[in-house]
């Protein structure tokens, strides 16, 4: 009975992992890049200055002056302060204004109080959002595809734990150069060491989208109407009431007194934003919010003031209910906005190992079947060939495409109006080319060639950066510009990694050929079966 | 000096996992070939010390980053350390025991800085 | 194919019995549908019932239940593929779905909260 259970779970693990493996790899890689989304944003806009800090009192007044000019009659203004790595520059946002555009967002230069101007780019945000929006697909469809993928990932993890017989005995075990055994070891080790991260990131991924995936749970109690849905949201997420504008003009109170109260309550550097509803109207409200990214609990404390009298009307705590707190923690853990530099790198590393886990699982599938096919007399089934080629074109080909995204960012002329879109188009075009290359070249040659392409694409990025911006590696190291230095060095490290992969593949292939020439050696080598 | 304080969760975890791997026959042969095997009592002591070092690593995480972030960071630390250790055991097993002892000493000292 | 399919399809491969091969494929298809659709429905009705028994007000109960629904779904899928036959898998889903649906209707049509 037990072994039947384990066998069924092994079957489930194998097929669940295979069918969605490439999508999961894509999600993992782009999501991992997302842990450095703002850093990538900044590398992709090298014209922008180093991260800034502002005096909250001064900037709130400057921002208000600017909003009064560019967004009069708005239903909502927001003023964001750059208090941590998540927001390098102060920002303003407006909505429902009488001006054109009625809704907008500007990053402000703290030195001049003027908007920052930089090249058009999708930046790290686009790369990050790709991991649940899949870029080209309609939103709903993308959410559901990613949802199915995430759920199958969860199933893969659980069945993987069930199937893995010797989690503790094999905890530290990796036996290289032993064919299928080595790939299984590699798959096991990276899965086990990152297991807490994997379970967290997968389950929280589902919970983040639970209103899309499980809407009927709420509908069962609140009905399917829009009002029912609204009632559920307001009960579940107690927030300030949203008032209608009265249509009677009334001056907005100065911010300084309100900001004083917030700073007194939360301390310096903890005030994250000021939000103004119906500025200039008698029904105006001003909300001050604390930092969302203080810890894993992703929630802000808010102070709500009357916008005309300046009286404190309500305080909304970060913690309102256990159920919401549980969701907020999962949300916070998934995004990792709270992570400082050490923890951010650990997140990034865990994400990379997660990608390796998916990749090694896919390779293991192919290696196993390639060995069996060879034993059964040089069969070459289509399914196996398809998986092998998709593996090459995705596991190495997609990273090449990401490098192409960065190359496009620097090579497309800044005057080209559609450059932001074309950065992405080029990324997917390059991926397509890599897939075609993988499909048409001999298998091992395709692996080696793509590894070399990836190696050079990443290794030369710091050079490209030096040629196309004034913030080259020496400069950034000298000025402690860790965003640029970090990006360049990471690209360099990735390039070295791919070059090593290519070299390992080559030496291994040579060794195998020599062995075959001297003695007939039936034990298949690990990489030959790639 | 401050860098050792920040490294202490990693160093404690490294020493702890190194000891835990050392009590497994397969890895003992790789890491310390001249030892034939452990007496049960010594194996028990090593296992306990290894576990204790992991808990000390958790304690340093909580101390450095607070409860919420520290707990998350601890899992990240464990992931990184085990991965590094597996690579070392596979490709450069010789220095592991020495490094583990050094890690234990440095991290212990760093607690008092 | 791997161990699971081996159990079912090794004799068929030897005898080249198309019927059995077809039976195996149908069984897999049936289980996939049971897991995807049946599992989802089970997770849904179980969560609706669960929502009534979680701490806090009605909205909090719903929030808790939504978060837990994916665990229920996972267990349901594991059941579907662990069952001896596809028919048993369906029965094992069907009975709790009927039972929980009735309970859910009773709860949401002014039963408890």
mmCIF file with all atom_site columns, N, CA and C in Angstrom, chain A residues 38-92:
data_model
loop_
_atom_site.group_PDB
_atom_site.id
_atom_site.type_symbol
_atom_site.label_atom_id
_atom_site.label_alt_id
_atom_site.label_comp_id
_atom_site.label_asym_id
_atom_site.label_entity_id
_atom_site.label_seq_id
_atom_site.pdbx_PDB_ins_code
_atom_site.Cartn_x
_atom_site.Cartn_y
_atom_site.Cartn_z
_atom_site.occupancy
_atom_site.B_iso_or_equiv
_atom_site.pdbx_formal_charge
_atom_site.auth_seq_id
_atom_site.auth_comp_id
_atom_site.auth_asym_id
_atom_site.auth_atom_id
_atom_site.pdbx_PDB_model_num
ATOM 1   N N  . UNK A 1 38 ? 13.719  47.483 -8.143  1.00 0.00 ? 38 UNK A N  1
ATOM 2   C CA . UNK A 1 38 ? 14.058  48.916 -8.216  1.00 0.00 ? 38 UNK A CA 1
ATOM 3   C C  . UNK A 1 38 ? 15.515  49.122 -8.627  1.00 0.00 ? 38 UNK A C  1
ATOM 4   N N  . UNK A 1 39 ? 16.389  48.185 -8.230  1.00 0.00 ? 39 UNK A N  1
ATOM 5   C CA . UNK A 1 39 ? 17.795  48.304 -8.639  1.00 0.00 ? 39 UNK A CA 1
ATOM 6   C C  . UNK A 1 39 ? 17.908  48.180 -10.155 1.00 0.00 ? 39 UNK A C  1
ATOM 7   N N  . UNK A 1 40 ? 17.146  47.225 -10.722 1.00 0.00 ? 40 UNK A N  1
ATOM 8   C CA . UNK A 1 40 ? 17.181  47.065 -12.180 1.00 0.00 ? 40 UNK A CA 1
ATOM 9   C C  . UNK A 1 40 ? 16.577  48.304 -12.855 1.00 0.00 ? 40 UNK A C  1
ATOM 10  N N  . UNK A 1 41 ? 15.473  48.815 -12.279 1.00 0.00 ? 41 UNK A N  1
ATOM 11  C CA . UNK A 1 41 ? 14.903  50.074 -12.778 1.00 0.00 ? 41 UNK A CA 1
ATOM 12  C C  . UNK A 1 41 ? 15.977  51.134 -12.912 1.00 0.00 ? 41 UNK A C  1
ATOM 13  N N  . UNK A 1 42 ? 16.778  51.243 -11.877 1.00 0.00 ? 42 UNK A N  1
ATOM 14  C CA . UNK A 1 42 ? 17.736  52.347 -11.847 1.00 0.00 ? 42 UNK A CA 1
ATOM 15  C C  . UNK A 1 42 ? 18.884  52.112 -12.814 1.00 0.00 ? 42 UNK A C  1
ATOM 16  N N  . UNK A 1 43 ? 19.290  50.836 -12.950 1.00 0.00 ? 43 UNK A N  1
ATOM 17  C CA . UNK A 1 43 ? 20.349  50.558 -13.935 1.00 0.00 ? 43 UNK A CA 1
ATOM 18  C C  . UNK A 1 43 ? 19.836  50.871 -15.339 1.00 0.00 ? 43 UNK A C  1
ATOM 19  N N  . UNK A 1 44 ? 18.545  50.661 -15.549 1.00 0.00 ? 44 UNK A N  1
ATOM 20  C CA . UNK A 1 44 ? 17.987  50.869 -16.879 1.00 0.00 ? 44 UNK A CA 1
ATOM 21  C C  . UNK A 1 44 ? 17.647  52.331 -17.142 1.00 0.00 ? 44 UNK A C  1
ATOM 22  N N  . UNK A 1 45 ? 17.851  53.185 -16.140 1.00 0.00 ? 45 UNK A N  1
ATOM 23  C CA . UNK A 1 45 ? 17.720  54.626 -16.359 1.00 0.00 ? 45 UNK A CA 1
ATOM 24  C C  . UNK A 1 45 ? 18.951  55.307 -15.779 1.00 0.00 ? 45 UNK A C  1
ATOM 25  N N  . UNK A 1 46 ? 20.084  55.139 -16.452 1.00 0.00 ? 46 UNK A N  1
ATOM 26  C CA . UNK A 1 46 ? 21.348  55.604 -15.867 1.00 0.00 ? 46 UNK A CA 1
ATOM 27  C C  . UNK A 1 46 ? 21.430  57.130 -15.760 1.00 0.00 ? 46 UNK A C  1
ATOM 28  N N  . UNK A 1 47 ? 20.479  57.826 -16.405 1.00 0.00 ? 47 UNK A N  1
ATOM 29  C CA . UNK A 1 47 ? 20.512  59.298 -16.318 1.00 0.00 ? 47 UNK A CA 1
ATOM 30  C C  . UNK A 1 47 ? 20.122  59.774 -14.923 1.00 0.00 ? 47 UNK A C  1
ATOM 31  N N  . UNK A 1 48 ? 19.384  58.920 -14.208 1.00 0.00 ? 48 UNK A N  1
ATOM 32  C CA . UNK A 1 48 ? 18.847  59.371 -12.924 1.00 0.00 ? 48 UNK A CA 1
ATOM 33  C C  . UNK A 1 48 ? 19.942  59.453 -11.863 1.00 0.00 ? 48 UNK A C  1
ATOM 34  N N  . UNK A 1 49 ? 19.766  60.356 -10.912 1.00 0.00 ? 49 UNK A N  1
ATOM 35  C CA . UNK A 1 49 ? 20.785  60.520 -9.865  1.00 0.00 ? 49 UNK A CA 1
ATOM 36  C C  . UNK A 1 49 ? 20.783  59.349 -8.878  1.00 0.00 ? 49 UNK A C  1
ATOM 37  N N  . UNK A 1 50 ? 21.697  59.390 -7.939  1.00 0.00 ? 50 UNK A N  1
ATOM 38  C CA . UNK A 1 50 ? 21.717  58.404 -6.859  1.00 0.00 ? 50 UNK A CA 1
ATOM 39  C C  . UNK A 1 50 ? 20.444  58.574 -6.022  1.00 0.00 ? 50 UNK A C  1
ATOM 40  N N  . UNK A 1 51 ? 20.155  57.566 -5.205  1.00 0.00 ? 51 UNK A N  1
ATOM 41  C CA . UNK A 1 51 ? 18.955  57.620 -4.377  1.00 0.00 ? 51 UNK A CA 1
ATOM 42  C C  . UNK A 1 51 ? 18.981  58.857 -3.484  1.00 0.00 ? 51 UNK A C  1
ATOM 43  N N  . UNK A 1 52 ? 17.803  59.404 -3.249  1.00 0.00 ? 52 UNK A N  1
ATOM 44  C CA . UNK A 1 52 ? 17.726  60.672 -2.519  1.00 0.00 ? 52 UNK A CA 1
ATOM 45  C C  . UNK A 1 52 ? 16.958  60.523 -1.215  1.00 0.00 ? 52 UNK A C  1
ATOM 46  N N  . UNK A 1 53 ? 17.199  61.469 -0.359  1.00 0.00 ? 53 UNK A N  1
ATOM 47  C CA . UNK A 1 53 ? 16.362  61.562 0.836   1.00 0.00 ? 53 UNK A CA 1
ATOM 48  C C  . UNK A 1 53 ? 15.803  62.975 0.867   1.00 0.00 ? 53 UNK A C  1
ATOM 49  N N  . UNK A 1 54 ? 14.698  63.155 1.540   1.00 0.00 ? 54 UNK A N  1
ATOM 50  C CA . UNK A 1 54 ? 14.109  64.498 1.596   1.00 0.00 ? 54 UNK A CA 1
ATOM 51  C C  . UNK A 1 54 ? 13.729  64.829 3.032   1.00 0.00 ? 54 UNK A C  1
ATOM 52  N N  . UNK A 1 55 ? 13.559  66.104 3.248   1.00 0.00 ? 55 UNK A N  1
ATOM 53  C CA . UNK A 1 55 ? 12.944  66.548 4.483   1.00 0.00 ? 55 UNK A CA 1
ATOM 54  C C  . UNK A 1 55 ? 11.437  66.464 4.254   1.00 0.00 ? 55 UNK A C  1
ATOM 55  N N  . UNK A 1 56 ? 10.746  65.674 5.065   1.00 0.00 ? 56 UNK A N  1
ATOM 56  C CA . UNK A 1 56 ? 9.330   65.425 4.773   1.00 0.00 ? 56 UNK A CA 1
ATOM 57  C C  . UNK A 1 56 ? 8.501   66.698 4.776   1.00 0.00 ? 56 UNK A C  1
ATOM 58  N N  . UNK A 1 57 ? 8.820   67.631 5.693   1.00 0.00 ? 57 UNK A N  1
ATOM 59  C CA . UNK A 1 57 ? 8.033   68.863 5.762   1.00 0.00 ? 57 UNK A CA 1
ATOM 60  C C  . UNK A 1 57 ? 8.185   69.675 4.475   1.00 0.00 ? 57 UNK A C  1
ATOM 61  N N  . UNK A 1 58 ? 9.461   69.878 4.066   1.00 0.00 ? 58 UNK A N  1
ATOM 62  C CA . UNK A 1 58 ? 9.701   70.681 2.865   1.00 0.00 ? 58 UNK A CA 1
ATOM 63  C C  . UNK A 1 58 ? 9.113   70.022 1.647   1.00 0.00 ? 58 UNK A C  1
ATOM 64  N N  . UNK A 1 59 ? 9.364   68.688 1.522   1.00 0.00 ? 59 UNK A N  1
ATOM 65  C CA . UNK A 1 59 ? 8.917   68.053 0.294   1.00 0.00 ? 59 UNK A CA 1
ATOM 66  C C  . UNK A 1 59 ? 7.389   68.024 0.213   1.00 0.00 ? 59 UNK A C  1
ATOM 67  N N  . UNK A 1 60 ? 6.720   67.816 1.338   1.00 0.00 ? 60 UNK A N  1
ATOM 68  C CA . UNK A 1 60 ? 5.260   67.801 1.310   1.00 0.00 ? 60 UNK A CA 1
ATOM 69  C C  . UNK A 1 60 ? 4.738   69.135 0.770   1.00 0.00 ? 60 UNK A C  1
ATOM 70  N N  . UNK A 1 61 ? 5.358   70.233 1.178   1.00 0.00 ? 61 UNK A N  1
ATOM 71  C CA . UNK A 1 61 ? 4.915   71.547 0.686   1.00 0.00 ? 61 UNK A CA 1
ATOM 72  C C  . UNK A 1 61 ? 5.223   71.732 -0.790  1.00 0.00 ? 61 UNK A C  1
ATOM 73  N N  . UNK A 1 62 ? 6.439   71.318 -1.199  1.00 0.00 ? 62 UNK A N  1
ATOM 74  C CA . UNK A 1 62 ? 6.810   71.433 -2.619  1.00 0.00 ? 62 UNK A CA 1
ATOM 75  C C  . UNK A 1 62 ? 5.857   70.615 -3.480  1.00 0.00 ? 62 UNK A C  1
ATOM 76  N N  . UNK A 1 63 ? 5.584   69.395 -3.016  1.00 0.00 ? 63 UNK A N  1
ATOM 77  C CA . UNK A 1 63 ? 4.731   68.500 -3.795  1.00 0.00 ? 63 UNK A CA 1
ATOM 78  C C  . UNK A 1 63 ? 3.328   69.079 -3.899  1.00 0.00 ? 63 UNK A C  1
ATOM 79  N N  . UNK A 1 64 ? 2.881   69.667 -2.819  1.00 0.00 ? 64 UNK A N  1
ATOM 80  C CA . UNK A 1 64 ? 1.539   70.258 -2.826  1.00 0.00 ? 64 UNK A CA 1
ATOM 81  C C  . UNK A 1 64 ? 1.458   71.407 -3.821  1.00 0.00 ? 64 UNK A C  1
ATOM 82  N N  . UNK A 1 65 ? 2.495   72.246 -3.818  1.00 0.00 ? 65 UNK A N  1
ATOM 83  C CA . UNK A 1 65 ? 2.505   73.360 -4.777  1.00 0.00 ? 65 UNK A CA 1
ATOM 84  C C  . UNK A 1 65 ? 2.423   72.829 -6.204  1.00 0.00 ? 65 UNK A C  1
ATOM 85  N N  . UNK A 1 66 ? 3.214   71.791 -6.465  1.00 0.00 ? 66 UNK A N  1
ATOM 86  C CA . UNK A 1 66 ? 3.243   71.253 -7.826  1.00 0.00 ? 66 UNK A CA 1
ATOM 87  C C  . UNK A 1 66 ? 1.890   70.610 -8.184  1.00 0.00 ? 66 UNK A C  1
ATOM 88  N N  . UNK A 1 67 ? 1.322   69.880 -7.245  1.00 0.00 ? 67 UNK A N  1
ATOM 89  C CA . UNK A 1 67 ? 0.039   69.224 -7.521  1.00 0.00 ? 67 UNK A CA 1
ATOM 90  C C  . UNK A 1 67 ? -1.061  70.244 -7.750  1.00 0.00 ? 67 UNK A C  1
ATOM 91  N N  . UNK A 1 68 ? -0.997  71.376 -7.026  1.00 0.00 ? 68 UNK A N  1
ATOM 92  C CA . UNK A 1 68 ? -2.012  72.412 -7.216  1.00 0.00 ? 68 UNK A CA 1
ATOM 93  C C  . UNK A 1 68 ? -1.951  72.961 -8.632  1.00 0.00 ? 68 UNK A C  1
ATOM 94  N N  . UNK A 1 69 ? -0.714  72.978 -9.201  1.00 0.00 ? 69 UNK A N  1
ATOM 95  C CA . UNK A 1 69 ? -0.558  73.493 -10.561 1.00 0.00 ? 69 UNK A CA 1
ATOM 96  C C  . UNK A 1 69 ? -0.960  72.440 -11.597 1.00 0.00 ? 69 UNK A C  1
ATOM 97  N N  . UNK A 1 70 ? -0.436  71.232 -11.447 1.00 0.00 ? 70 UNK A N  1
ATOM 98  C CA . UNK A 1 70 ? -0.635  70.262 -12.535 1.00 0.00 ? 70 UNK A CA 1
ATOM 99  C C  . UNK A 1 70 ? -1.876  69.398 -12.361 1.00 0.00 ? 70 UNK A C  1
ATOM 100 N N  . UNK A 1 71 ? -2.446  69.323 -11.161 1.00 0.00 ? 71 UNK A N  1
ATOM 101 C CA . UNK A 1 71 ? -3.595  68.429 -10.979 1.00 0.00 ? 71 UNK A CA 1
ATOM 102 C C  . UNK A 1 71 ? -4.678  69.088 -10.131 1.00 0.00 ? 71 UNK A C  1
ATOM 103 N N  . UNK A 1 72 ? -5.189  70.229 -10.591 1.00 0.00 ? 72 UNK A N  1
ATOM 104 C CA . UNK A 1 72 ? -6.247  70.883 -9.797  1.00 0.00 ? 72 UNK A CA 1
ATOM 105 C C  . UNK A 1 72 ? -7.540  70.074 -9.884  1.00 0.00 ? 72 UNK A C  1
ATOM 106 N N  . UNK A 1 73 ? -8.353  70.169 -8.860  1.00 0.00 ? 73 UNK A N  1
ATOM 107 C CA . UNK A 1 73 ? -9.655  69.507 -8.876  1.00 0.00 ? 73 UNK A CA 1
ATOM 108 C C  . UNK A 1 73 ? -9.586  68.002 -8.847  1.00 0.00 ? 73 UNK A C  1
ATOM 109 N N  . UNK A 1 74 ? -8.431  67.452 -8.417  1.00 0.00 ? 74 UNK A N  1
ATOM 110 C CA . UNK A 1 74 ? -8.272  65.992 -8.430  1.00 0.00 ? 74 UNK A CA 1
ATOM 111 C C  . UNK A 1 74 ? -9.119  65.358 -7.343  1.00 0.00 ? 74 UNK A C  1
ATOM 112 N N  . UNK A 1 75 ? -9.498  64.097 -7.546  1.00 0.00 ? 75 UNK A N  1
ATOM 113 C CA . UNK A 1 75 ? -10.200 63.383 -6.482  1.00 0.00 ? 75 UNK A CA 1
ATOM 114 C C  . UNK A 1 75 ? -9.187  62.838 -5.480  1.00 0.00 ? 75 UNK A C  1
ATOM 115 N N  . UNK A 1 76 ? -7.939  62.688 -5.922  1.00 0.00 ? 76 UNK A N  1
ATOM 116 C CA . UNK A 1 76 ? -6.957  62.112 -5.009  1.00 0.00 ? 76 UNK A CA 1
ATOM 117 C C  . UNK A 1 76 ? -5.543  62.556 -5.389  1.00 0.00 ? 76 UNK A C  1
ATOM 118 N N  . UNK A 1 77 ? -4.773  62.936 -4.373  1.00 0.00 ? 77 UNK A N  1
ATOM 119 C CA . UNK A 1 77 ? -3.347  63.170 -4.542  1.00 0.00 ? 77 UNK A CA 1
ATOM 120 C C  . UNK A 1 77 ? -2.606  62.207 -3.626  1.00 0.00 ? 77 UNK A C  1
ATOM 121 N N  . UNK A 1 78 ? -1.424  61.844 -4.050  1.00 0.00 ? 78 UNK A N  1
ATOM 122 C CA . UNK A 1 78 ? -0.548  61.112 -3.130  1.00 0.00 ? 78 UNK A CA 1
ATOM 123 C C  . UNK A 1 78 ? 0.849   61.691 -3.199  1.00 0.00 ? 78 UNK A C  1
ATOM 124 N N  . UNK A 1 79 ? 1.484   61.779 -2.053  1.00 0.00 ? 79 UNK A N  1
ATOM 125 C CA . UNK A 1 79 ? 2.867   62.252 -1.973  1.00 0.00 ? 79 UNK A CA 1
ATOM 126 C C  . UNK A 1 79 ? 3.671   61.160 -1.267  1.00 0.00 ? 79 UNK A C  1
ATOM 127 N N  . UNK A 1 80 ? 4.668   60.623 -1.955  1.00 0.00 ? 80 UNK A N  1
ATOM 128 C CA . UNK A 1 80 ? 5.445   59.511 -1.393  1.00 0.00 ? 80 UNK A CA 1
ATOM 129 C C  . UNK A 1 80 ? 6.858   59.967 -1.067  1.00 0.00 ? 80 UNK A C  1
ATOM 130 N N  . UNK A 1 81 ? 7.316   59.603 0.110   1.00 0.00 ? 81 UNK A N  1
ATOM 131 C CA . UNK A 1 81 ? 8.671   59.980 0.520   1.00 0.00 ? 81 UNK A CA 1
ATOM 132 C C  . UNK A 1 81 ? 9.639   58.822 0.291   1.00 0.00 ? 81 UNK A C  1
ATOM 133 N N  . UNK A 1 82 ? 10.863  59.140 -0.122  1.00 0.00 ? 82 UNK A N  1
ATOM 134 C CA . UNK A 1 82 ? 11.839  58.067 -0.344  1.00 0.00 ? 82 UNK A CA 1
ATOM 135 C C  . UNK A 1 82 ? 12.458  57.633 0.980   1.00 0.00 ? 82 UNK A C  1
ATOM 136 N N  . UNK A 1 83 ? 11.855  56.670 1.653   1.00 0.00 ? 83 UNK A N  1
ATOM 137 C CA . UNK A 1 83 ? 12.392  56.329 2.974   1.00 0.00 ? 83 UNK A CA 1
ATOM 138 C C  . UNK A 1 83 ? 13.226  55.061 2.967   1.00 0.00 ? 83 UNK A C  1
ATOM 139 N N  . UNK A 1 84 ? 13.162  54.249 1.925   1.00 0.00 ? 84 UNK A N  1
ATOM 140 C CA . UNK A 1 84 ? 14.037  53.077 1.895   1.00 0.00 ? 84 UNK A CA 1
ATOM 141 C C  . UNK A 1 84 ? 14.307  52.673 0.452   1.00 0.00 ? 84 UNK A C  1
ATOM 142 N N  . UNK A 1 85 ? 14.886  51.527 0.248   1.00 0.00 ? 85 UNK A N  1
ATOM 143 C CA . UNK A 1 85 ? 15.326  51.080 -1.062  1.00 0.00 ? 85 UNK A CA 1
ATOM 144 C C  . UNK A 1 85 ? 14.158  50.900 -2.039  1.00 0.00 ? 85 UNK A C  1
ATOM 145 N N  . UNK A 1 86 ? 12.946  50.726 -1.503  1.00 0.00 ? 86 UNK A N  1
ATOM 146 C CA . UNK A 1 86 ? 11.809  50.489 -2.379  1.00 0.00 ? 86 UNK A CA 1
ATOM 147 C C  . UNK A 1 86 ? 11.413  51.728 -3.176  1.00 0.00 ? 86 UNK A C  1
ATOM 148 N N  . UNK A 1 87 ? 11.864  52.885 -2.731  1.00 0.00 ? 87 UNK A N  1
ATOM 149 C CA . UNK A 1 87 ? 11.502  54.125 -3.426  1.00 0.00 ? 87 UNK A CA 1
ATOM 150 C C  . UNK A 1 87 ? 12.713  55.055 -3.384  1.00 0.00 ? 87 UNK A C  1
ATOM 151 N N  . UNK A 1 88 ? 13.501  55.056 -4.448  1.00 0.00 ? 88 UNK A N  1
ATOM 152 C CA . UNK A 1 88 ? 14.739  55.846 -4.398  1.00 0.00 ? 88 UNK A CA 1
ATOM 153 C C  . UNK A 1 88 ? 14.526  57.354 -4.490  1.00 0.00 ? 88 UNK A C  1
ATOM 154 N N  . UNK A 1 89 ? 13.402  57.792 -5.111  1.00 0.00 ? 89 UNK A N  1
ATOM 155 C CA . UNK A 1 89 ? 13.155  59.224 -5.270  1.00 0.00 ? 89 UNK A CA 1
ATOM 156 C C  . UNK A 1 89 ? 11.760  59.548 -4.753  1.00 0.00 ? 89 UNK A C  1
ATOM 157 N N  . UNK A 1 90 ? 11.559  60.796 -4.332  1.00 0.00 ? 90 UNK A N  1
ATOM 158 C CA . UNK A 1 90 ? 10.194  61.168 -3.945  1.00 0.00 ? 90 UNK A CA 1
ATOM 159 C C  . UNK A 1 90 ? 9.261   61.102 -5.152  1.00 0.00 ? 90 UNK A C  1
ATOM 160 N N  . UNK A 1 91 ? 7.990   60.846 -4.875  1.00 0.00 ? 91 UNK A N  1
ATOM 161 C CA . UNK A 1 91 ? 7.051   60.692 -5.984  1.00 0.00 ? 91 UNK A CA 1
ATOM 162 C C  . UNK A 1 91 ? 5.738   61.376 -5.675  1.00 0.00 ? 91 UNK A C  1
ATOM 163 N N  . UNK A 1 92 ? 5.068   61.809 -6.729  1.00 0.00 ? 92 UNK A N  1
ATOM 164 C CA . UNK A 1 92 ? 3.695   62.285 -6.558  1.00 0.00 ? 92 UNK A CA 1
ATOM 165 C C  . UNK A 1 92 ? 2.786   61.529 -7.522  1.00 0.00 ? 92 UNK A C  1
#
